[in-house]
PDB file of C-alpha atoms in Angstrom:
ATOM      1  CA  MET X  32     -60.428 204.923 223.144  1.00 47.00           C
ATOM      2  CA  LYS X  33     -59.403 201.728 221.402  1.00 49.00           C
ATOM      3  CA  LEU X  34     -57.556 200.440 224.463  1.00 56.00           C
ATOM      4  CA  CYS X  35     -55.816 197.356 223.098  1.00 77.00           C
ATOM      5  CA  MET X  36     -54.530 199.121 220.007  1.00 87.00           C
ATOM      6  CA  PHE X  37     -53.461 202.175 222.016  1.00 93.00           C
ATOM      7  CA  ALA X  38     -51.613 200.007 224.545  1.00 94.00           C
ATOM      8  CA  GLN X  39     -49.697 198.240 221.790  1.00 93.00           C
ATOM      9  CA  LYS X  40     -48.898 201.456 219.917  1.00 94.00           C
ATOM     10  CA  LEU X  41     -47.744 203.163 223.110  1.00 96.00           C
ATOM     11  CA  GLN X  42     -45.377 200.282 223.921  1.00 96.00           C
ATOM     12  CA  GLU X  43     -43.966 200.372 220.392  1.00 95.00           C
ATOM     13  CA  ALA X  44     -43.509 204.148 220.369  1.00 96.00           C
ATOM     14  CA  ILE X  45     -41.761 204.224 223.750  1.00 97.00           C
ATOM     15  CA  LYS X  46     -39.401 201.468 222.562  1.00 96.00           C
ATOM     16  CA  LYS X  47     -38.800 203.260 219.258  1.00 95.00           C
ATOM     17  CA  HIS X  48     -37.598 206.291 221.202  1.00 95.00           C
ATOM     18  CA  ASN X  49     -35.341 204.126 223.411  1.00 96.00           C
ATOM     19  CA  MET X  50     -37.070 205.451 226.498  1.00 96.00           C
ATOM     20  CA  SER X  51     -37.897 203.719 229.750  1.00 97.00           C
ATOM     21  CA  GLN X  52     -41.393 203.924 231.181  1.00 96.00           C
ATOM     22  CA  ARG X  53     -39.944 205.835 234.131  1.00 97.00           C
ATOM     23  CA  LYS X  54     -38.284 208.448 231.907  1.00 97.00           C
ATOM     24  CA  PHE X  55     -41.430 208.826 229.800  1.00 97.00           C
ATOM     25  CA  ALA X  56     -43.519 209.187 232.957  1.00 98.00           C
ATOM     26  CA  ALA X  57     -41.267 212.017 234.109  1.00 97.00           C
ATOM     27  CA  LEU X  58     -41.781 213.840 230.792  1.00 95.00           C
ATOM     28  CA  LEU X  59     -45.542 213.577 231.238  1.00 96.00           C
ATOM     29  CA  HIS X  60     -45.459 214.468 234.943  1.00 96.00           C
ATOM     30  CA  THR X  61     -47.121 211.180 235.839  1.00 97.00           C
ATOM     31  CA  THR X  62     -46.036 207.923 237.438  1.00 98.00           C
ATOM     32  CA  GLN X  63     -44.386 204.867 235.934  1.00 98.00           C
ATOM     33  CA  ALA X  64     -47.363 202.906 237.282  1.00 98.00           C
ATOM     34  CA  ASN X  65     -49.696 204.948 235.044  1.00 98.00           C
ATOM     35  CA  ILE X  66     -47.510 204.293 232.000  1.00 98.00           C
ATOM     36  CA  SER X  67     -47.527 200.594 232.867  1.00 97.00           C
ATOM     37  CA  ARG X  68     -51.337 200.529 233.165  1.00 97.00           C
ATOM     38  CA  TRP X  69     -51.668 202.287 229.807  1.00 96.00           C
ATOM     39  CA  THR X  70     -49.240 199.940 228.034  1.00 96.00           C
ATOM     40  CA  GLN X  71     -51.070 196.928 229.479  1.00 94.00           C
ATOM     41  CA  GLY X  72     -54.465 198.237 228.379  1.00 92.00           C
ATOM     42  CA  VAL X  73     -55.739 198.344 231.961  1.00 93.00           C
ATOM     43  CA  SER X  74     -56.609 202.038 231.814  1.00 94.00           C
ATOM     44  CA  GLU X  75     -56.274 205.001 229.506  1.00 94.00           C
ATOM     45  CA  PRO X  76     -54.880 208.509 229.918  1.00 96.00           C
ATOM     46  CA  ARG X  77     -57.031 211.612 230.025  1.00 96.00           C
ATOM     47  CA  ILE X  78     -57.431 213.322 226.661  1.00 96.00           C
ATOM     48  CA  GLU X  79     -54.995 216.120 227.592  1.00 96.00           C
ATOM     49  CA  THR X  80     -52.366 213.544 228.521  1.00 97.00           C
ATOM     50  CA  PHE X  81     -53.100 211.515 225.408  1.00 97.00           C
ATOM     51  CA  LEU X  82     -52.376 214.572 223.251  1.00 96.00           C
ATOM     52  CA  LYS X  83     -49.106 215.182 225.131  1.00 96.00           C
ATOM     53  CA  ILE X  84     -48.154 211.547 224.527  1.00 97.00           C
ATOM     54  CA  CYS X  85     -48.700 212.035 220.805  1.00 96.00           C
ATOM     55  CA  LEU X  86     -46.601 215.202 220.793  1.00 95.00           C
ATOM     56  CA  TYR X  87     -43.711 213.732 222.797  1.00 95.00           C
ATOM     57  CA  LEU X  88     -43.632 210.573 220.678  1.00 95.00           C
ATOM     58  CA  ASP X  89     -44.142 212.449 217.397  1.00 93.00           C
ATOM     59  CA  GLU X  90     -47.206 210.369 216.531  1.00 92.00           C
ATOM     60  CA  THR X  91     -50.647 211.370 215.334  1.00 91.00           C
ATOM     61  CA  PRO X  92     -53.643 210.586 217.532  1.00 92.00           C
ATOM     62  CA  GLU X  93     -55.010 208.468 214.687  1.00 89.00           C
ATOM     63  CA  SER X  94     -51.870 206.355 214.489  1.00 89.00           C
ATOM     64  CA  MET X  95     -51.754 205.883 218.265  1.00 92.00           C
ATOM     65  CA  LEU X  96     -55.317 204.554 218.153  1.00 89.00           C
ATOM     66  CA  GLY X  97     -54.624 202.319 215.176  1.00 82.00           C
ATOM     67  CA  TYR X  98     -57.022 204.029 212.787  1.00 81.00           C
ATOM     68  CA  GLY X  99     -56.299 203.206 209.196  1.00 69.00           C
ATOM     69  CA  GLU X 100     -54.972 199.801 210.197  1.00 65.00           C
ATOM     70  CA  ILE X 101     -57.023 196.650 210.281  1.00 64.00           C
ATOM     71  CA  PRO X 102     -55.467 193.940 212.436  1.00 66.00           C
ATOM     72  CA  ASP X 103     -54.967 190.566 210.710  1.00 71.00           C
ATOM     73  CA  GLU X 104     -57.237 188.784 213.195  1.00 73.00           C
ATOM     74  CA  VAL X 105     -60.094 191.171 212.331  1.00 68.00           C
ATOM     75  CA  LYS X 106     -59.526 190.586 208.617  1.00 69.00           C
ATOM     76  CA  ARG X 107     -59.580 186.804 209.132  1.00 76.00           C
ATOM     77  CA  GLU X 108     -62.755 186.983 211.221  1.00 77.00           C
ATOM     78  CA  TYR X 109     -64.485 189.165 208.618  1.00 71.00           C
ATOM     79  CA  LYS X 110     -63.564 186.783 205.821  1.00 74.00           C
ATOM     80  CA  LYS X 111     -64.799 183.841 207.871  1.00 77.00           C
ATOM     81  CA  GLU X 112     -68.136 185.500 208.716  1.00 75.00           C
ATOM     82  CA  SER X 113     -68.776 186.915 205.255  1.00 69.00           C
ATOM     83  CA  GLY X 114     -67.614 183.891 203.319  1.00 72.00           C
ATOM     84  CA  ALA X 115     -65.190 186.114 201.402  1.00 63.00           C
ATOM     85  CA  GLN X 116     -62.133 184.449 199.940  1.00 59.00           C
TER      86      GLN X 116
END
């Protein structure tokens, strides 16, 4: 799983739904500590839990992993390496 992107997207989605980590943890039947580890990019949820996260937050798995988006720093690095303008 693309940990850094997932962590960022998870933080954003929880905020968007005006939910605390504790409340979201209760929905998923997990601990607030797990939610914290996931939002910090320290660990990742199991695939079953990941799919529940997507359902509860009304997000696609692709969007939660950042597919279809290229971060600005990656674009800059590519341009620098390839000599593209």
